[in-house]
CSV table of C-alpha atoms in Angstrom, one decimal:
chain,number,residue,atom,x,y,z
A,434,UNK,CA,49.2,54.5,-19.7
A,435,UNK,CA,51.9,55.4,-21.6
A,436,UNK,CA,53.8,52.4,-22.0
A,437,UNK,CA,51.3,50.6,-22.4
A,438,UNK,CA,50.1,51.8,-25.5
A,439,UNK,CA,53.1,52.6,-26.6
A,440,UNK,CA,54.2,48.6,-26.9
A,441,UNK,CA,55.2,48.0,-23.7
A,442,UNK,CA,53.0,45.3,-22.6
A,443,UNK,CA,55.7,44.2,-19.6
A,444,UNK,CA,56.3,48.4,-18.0
A,445,UNK,CA,56.9,48.3,-14.5
A,446,UNK,CA,56.7,51.9,-12.8
A,447,UNK,CA,57.6,51.5,-9.0
A,448,UNK,CA,56.3,53.2,-6.1
A,449,UNK,CA,57.1,56.5,-5.0
A,450,UNK,CA,60.7,57.0,-3.4
A,451,UNK,CA,60.6,60.4,-1.1
A,452,UNK,CA,64.1,61.7,0.2
A,453,UNK,CA,65.0,65.1,2.3
A,454,UNK,CA,68.5,66.3,1.3
A,455,UNK,CA,69.3,70.1,0.3
A,456,UNK,CA,71.6,69.0,-2.9
A,457,UNK,CA,70.2,70.1,-6.2
A,458,UNK,CA,69.3,67.0,-8.6
A,459,UNK,CA,69.5,66.9,-11.9
A,460,UNK,CA,66.3,66.0,-13.5
A,461,UNK,CA,67.5,63.9,-16.8
A,462,UNK,CA,64.3,63.0,-19.5
A,463,UNK,CA,63.7,60.2,-21.3
A,464,UNK,CA,64.6,58.1,-24.5
A,465,UNK,CA,63.3,55.0,-26.0
A,466,UNK,CA,64.6,52.3,-27.8
A,467,UNK,CA,63.1,49.9,-29.8
A,468,UNK,CA,66.1,47.9,-27.9
A,469,UNK,CA,66.9,49.1,-24.8
A,470,UNK,CA,65.9,46.7,-21.9
A,471,UNK,CA,67.8,49.4,-18.8
A,472,UNK,CA,66.3,50.7,-16.0
A,473,UNK,CA,65.9,54.1,-16.4
A,474,UNK,CA,65.1,56.4,-13.4
A,475,UNK,CA,62.8,59.6,-13.8
A,476,UNK,CA,63.9,62.9,-10.4
A,477,UNK,CA,62.0,65.2,-10.1
A,478,UNK,CA,62.6,68.3,-7.9
A,479,UNK,CA,60.1,69.7,-6.7
A,480,UNK,CA,60.6,71.5,-4.5
A,481,UNK,CA,64.4,72.8,-2.5
A,482,UNK,CA,65.3,69.6,-0.2
A,483,UNK,CA,62.5,67.0,-1.1
A,484,UNK,CA,63.1,64.1,-3.9
A,485,UNK,CA,61.0,61.8,-5.9
A,486,UNK,CA,62.2,59.1,-7.2
A,487,UNK,CA,59.7,56.5,-10.0
A,488,UNK,CA,61.9,54.2,-11.2
A,489,UNK,CA,60.9,52.7,-14.2
A,490,UNK,CA,61.8,48.7,-16.3
A,491,UNK,CA,60.0,49.9,-19.4
A,492,UNK,CA,61.4,46.4,-20.7
A,493,UNK,CA,60.3,45.3,-24.2
A,494,UNK,CA,58.6,46.6,-26.8
A,495,UNK,CA,56.1,44.9,-27.9
A,496,UNK,CA,54.8,44.7,-32.1
A,497,UNK,CA,51.9,43.5,-33.9
A,498,UNK,CA,52.3,40.7,-35.4
A,499,UNK,CA,48.5,39.3,-36.4
A,500,UNK,CA,45.3,40.6,-35.9
A,501,UNK,CA,42.0,38.5,-36.0
A,502,UNK,CA,38.8,38.1,-35.2
A,503,UNK,CA,36.6,35.3,-33.9
A,504,UNK,CA,33.3,33.5,-32.6
A,505,UNK,CA,29.8,34.0,-33.4
A,506,UNK,CA,30.4,36.5,-36.8
A,507,UNK,CA,26.5,38.4,-38.0
A,508,UNK,CA,28.4,40.6,-40.4
A,509,UNK,CA,31.3,39.4,-43.5
A,510,UNK,CA,34.8,38.9,-41.6
A,511,UNK,CA,36.1,42.1,-44.1
A,512,UNK,CA,33.1,44.7,-42.1
A,513,UNK,CA,34.3,43.4,-39.0
A,514,UNK,CA,38.2,44.2,-39.6
A,515,UNK,CA,37.0,48.0,-40.5
A,516,UNK,CA,36.4,49.4,-37.0
A,517,UNK,CA,40.0,47.4,-36.1
A,518,UNK,CA,42.3,50.3,-35.9
A,519,UNK,CA,45.2,48.0,-34.5
A,520,UNK,CA,46.0,46.7,-37.4
A,521,UNK,CA,47.8,50.1,-38.7
A,522,UNK,CA,49.0,50.8,-35.2
A,523,UNK,CA,53.1,49.5,-35.4
A,524,UNK,CA,53.7,48.2,-31.8
A,525,UNK,CA,50.7,46.8,-29.1
A,526,UNK,CA,48.6,49.9,-28.7
A,527,UNK,CA,46.0,49.1,-25.3
A,528,UNK,CA,44.2,52.9,-25.4
A,529,UNK,CA,43.4,51.5,-29.1
A,530,UNK,CA,42.7,47.7,-28.6
A,531,UNK,CA,39.7,49.0,-26.4
A,532,UNK,CA,38.4,51.3,-28.4
A,533,UNK,CA,38.0,48.5,-31.3
A,534,UNK,CA,36.8,46.7,-28.4
A,535,UNK,CA,33.8,49.7,-27.7
A,536,UNK,CA,33.5,49.4,-32.4
A,537,UNK,CA,33.4,46.1,-32.6
A,538,UNK,CA,30.4,46.4,-30.0
A,539,UNK,CA,28.6,48.4,-31.7
A,540,UNK,CA,28.0,46.6,-34.5
A,541,UNK,CA,26.4,43.6,-32.3
A,542,UNK,CA,24.5,46.7,-30.3
A,543,UNK,CA,22.8,48.1,-33.9
A,544,UNK,CA,21.3,44.4,-34.8
A,545,UNK,CA,20.3,43.9,-31.2
A,546,UNK,CA,22.4,42.2,-29.6
A,547,UNK,CA,23.0,44.5,-26.5
A,548,UNK,CA,24.6,42.3,-24.3
A,549,UNK,CA,27.2,41.1,-26.5
A,550,UNK,CA,30.5,40.9,-25.6
A,551,UNK,CA,33.7,41.4,-27.4
A,552,UNK,CA,36.9,39.9,-25.7
A,553,UNK,CA,40.3,40.9,-27.1
A,554,UNK,CA,43.0,37.8,-26.8
A,555,UNK,CA,46.2,39.0,-26.4
A,556,UNK,CA,49.2,35.8,-26.9
A,557,UNK,CA,53.1,37.6,-26.1
A,558,UNK,CA,55.5,35.8,-28.5
A,559,UNK,CA,58.2,36.9,-25.9
A,560,UNK,CA,61.2,35.9,-28.0
A,561,UNK,CA,60.1,37.9,-30.8
A,562,UNK,CA,58.7,40.1,-28.9
A,563,UNK,CA,55.1,40.8,-30.7
A,564,UNK,CA,51.6,39.7,-29.5
A,565,UNK,CA,49.4,37.7,-32.0
A,566,UNK,CA,45.4,39.4,-30.8
A,567,UNK,CA,42.6,38.1,-30.9
A,568,UNK,CA,39.3,40.1,-30.4
A,569,UNK,CA,37.0,36.8,-29.8
A,570,UNK,CA,33.1,37.6,-30.2
A,571,UNK,CA,30.5,36.2,-28.0
A,572,UNK,CA,27.4,37.7,-29.3
A,573,UNK,CA,24.4,36.8,-26.9
A,574,UNK,CA,20.6,37.0,-27.2
A,575,UNK,CA,18.8,39.4,-29.0
A,576,UNK,CA,17.3,42.2,-27.3
A,577,UNK,CA,14.1,44.0,-27.6
A,578,UNK,CA,12.1,47.0,-26.0
A,579,UNK,CA,9.7,45.2,-22.8
A,580,UNK,CA,8.5,48.8,-22.5
A,581,UNK,CA,9.5,52.4,-23.1
A,582,UNK,CA,8.8,54.5,-19.7
A,583,UNK,CA,9.1,58.5,-19.7
A,584,UNK,CA,9.0,60.8,-16.6
A,585,UNK,CA,9.7,64.1,-15.6
A,586,UNK,CA,6.9,65.3,-18.3
A,587,UNK,CA,5.4,67.7,-16.0
A,588,UNK,CA,3.5,69.6,-19.2
A,589,UNK,CA,5.2,67.8,-22.1
A,590,UNK,CA,2.8,64.8,-23.2
A,591,UNK,CA,4.2,61.6,-23.9
A,592,UNK,CA,3.8,61.5,-26.8
A,593,UNK,CA,5.6,64.9,-28.4
A,594,UNK,CA,8.5,62.7,-26.6
A,595,UNK,CA,7.4,59.6,-27.5
A,596,UNK,CA,7.7,60.7,-31.9
A,597,UNK,CA,11.0,61.6,-31.5
A,598,UNK,CA,12.1,58.6,-30.7
A,599,UNK,CA,14.0,55.4,-33.0
A,600,UNK,CA,12.7,52.5,-31.6
A,601,UNK,CA,9.8,51.5,-30.0
A,602,UNK,CA,8.3,49.5,-27.7
A,603,UNK,CA,8.8,45.1,-28.9
A,604,UNK,CA,11.3,46.9,-31.3
A,605,UNK,CA,14.9,45.3,-30.9
A,606,UNK,CA,17.6,47.5,-29.1
A,607,UNK,CA,20.1,49.6,-30.8
A,608,UNK,CA,22.4,51.5,-29.6
A,609,UNK,CA,22.9,54.2,-32.6
A,610,UNK,CA,19.5,55.0,-33.4
A,611,UNK,CA,18.7,55.9,-29.4
A,612,UNK,CA,21.4,58.1,-29.2
A,613,UNK,CA,20.0,59.7,-32.1
A,614,UNK,CA,16.2,59.8,-30.1
A,615,UNK,CA,18.2,61.8,-26.6
A,616,UNK,CA,19.7,64.4,-29.5
A,617,UNK,CA,16.1,64.6,-30.9
A,618,UNK,CA,15.0,65.1,-27.8
A,619,UNK,CA,17.7,67.7,-27.3
A,620,UNK,CA,17.4,69.9,-30.4
A,621,UNK,CA,13.4,70.1,-29.5
A,622,UNK,CA,14.8,72.9,-26.6
A,623,UNK,CA,11.9,72.2,-24.3
A,624,UNK,CA,14.1,69.9,-21.7
A,625,UNK,CA,17.1,71.5,-19.5
A,626,UNK,CA,18.3,67.9,-19.6
A,627,UNK,CA,17.8,64.1,-20.9
A,628,UNK,CA,18.9,61.3,-18.9
A,629,UNK,CA,18.9,57.9,-21.7
A,630,UNK,CA,19.0,54.8,-19.6
A,631,UNK,CA,18.3,51.3,-20.2
A,632,UNK,CA,17.5,48.4,-17.2
A,633,UNK,CA,16.8,45.0,-17.4
A,634,UNK,CA,13.7,43.5,-18.7
A,635,UNK,CA,11.5,40.3,-17.5
A,636,UNK,CA,13.4,38.2,-19.1
A,637,UNK,CA,17.3,38.0,-20.6
A,638,UNK,CA,15.4,38.7,-24.4
A,639,UNK,CA,13.9,42.8,-22.9
A,640,UNK,CA,15.5,45.7,-21.9
A,641,UNK,CA,13.0,48.9,-20.4
A,642,UNK,CA,14.3,52.0,-21.6
A,643,UNK,CA,13.2,54.6,-19.2
A,644,UNK,CA,13.8,58.5,-20.2
A,645,UNK,CA,14.0,61.2,-17.6
A,646,UNK,CA,13.8,64.4,-18.8
A,647,UNK,CA,14.0,68.0,-16.7
A,648,UNK,CA,11.6,70.8,-18.4
A,649,UNK,CA,12.4,74.2,-19.0
A,650,UNK,CA,11.0,77.3,-17.4
A,651,UNK,CA,7.5,77.9,-18.8
A,652,UNK,CA,8.3,80.3,-21.2
A,653,UNK,CA,11.9,80.1,-21.7
A,654,UNK,CA,12.9,77.7,-25.6
A,655,UNK,CA,16.4,77.2,-26.3
A,656,UNK,CA,17.9,75.5,-29.0
A,657,UNK,CA,20.7,73.2,-28.7
A,658,UNK,CA,22.3,70.3,-30.0
A,659,UNK,CA,23.1,67.1,-27.6
A,660,UNK,CA,22.8,64.0,-26.0
A,661,UNK,CA,23.8,61.8,-23.4
A,662,UNK,CA,25.7,58.5,-22.5
A,663,UNK,CA,23.6,55.5,-24.1
A,664,UNK,CA,24.7,51.6,-23.4
A,665,UNK,CA,26.8,50.3,-25.9
A,666,UNK,CA,25.9,53.3,-27.7
């Protein structure tokens, strides 16, 4: 991932070659140059007699030329660009693109589009060593919470849990509100664990929210802040 996060889209790493011998092997450090298309070798001496060699063809480094957002836009384009960080990068970075994809998905999820699809399309210019990146968005349908199922609360009443939730049955999906709901339940201090998950409902436009809790032993009270992962949060 080091190479793909530093502009080397076409980097190729060979399988390790293992040889045995008694020679002392010097370990060479890599040096990265924009126009260097050589094939450096990294050699590690694990122990005397064991030599592991990995051949790396990093290829040319690709810079960023153009970044676009296309498809189903539910916000002003400038607002969407605010969460896109690849525009601040000089070279291609796969990890930043992945982060941008999640950030754009989050905006749509908070508006009820729980099944939004954000696909980054990469167009390479092998002559100029530049890439054009297009985030193509298909928002899908808005999704409502068909039911909220609560399990694991042997002593705690449902209404105590429901009043901490920021989402309601019949309301639209929101990743941000789900995260806040989970945080609220943790803050109560009644539970050892809180798991918040979503399941497919009776139609493509409905979803079931499943909340599974583990209550603390009687007499134990604790204040804590945290949350479990929530889809599209």
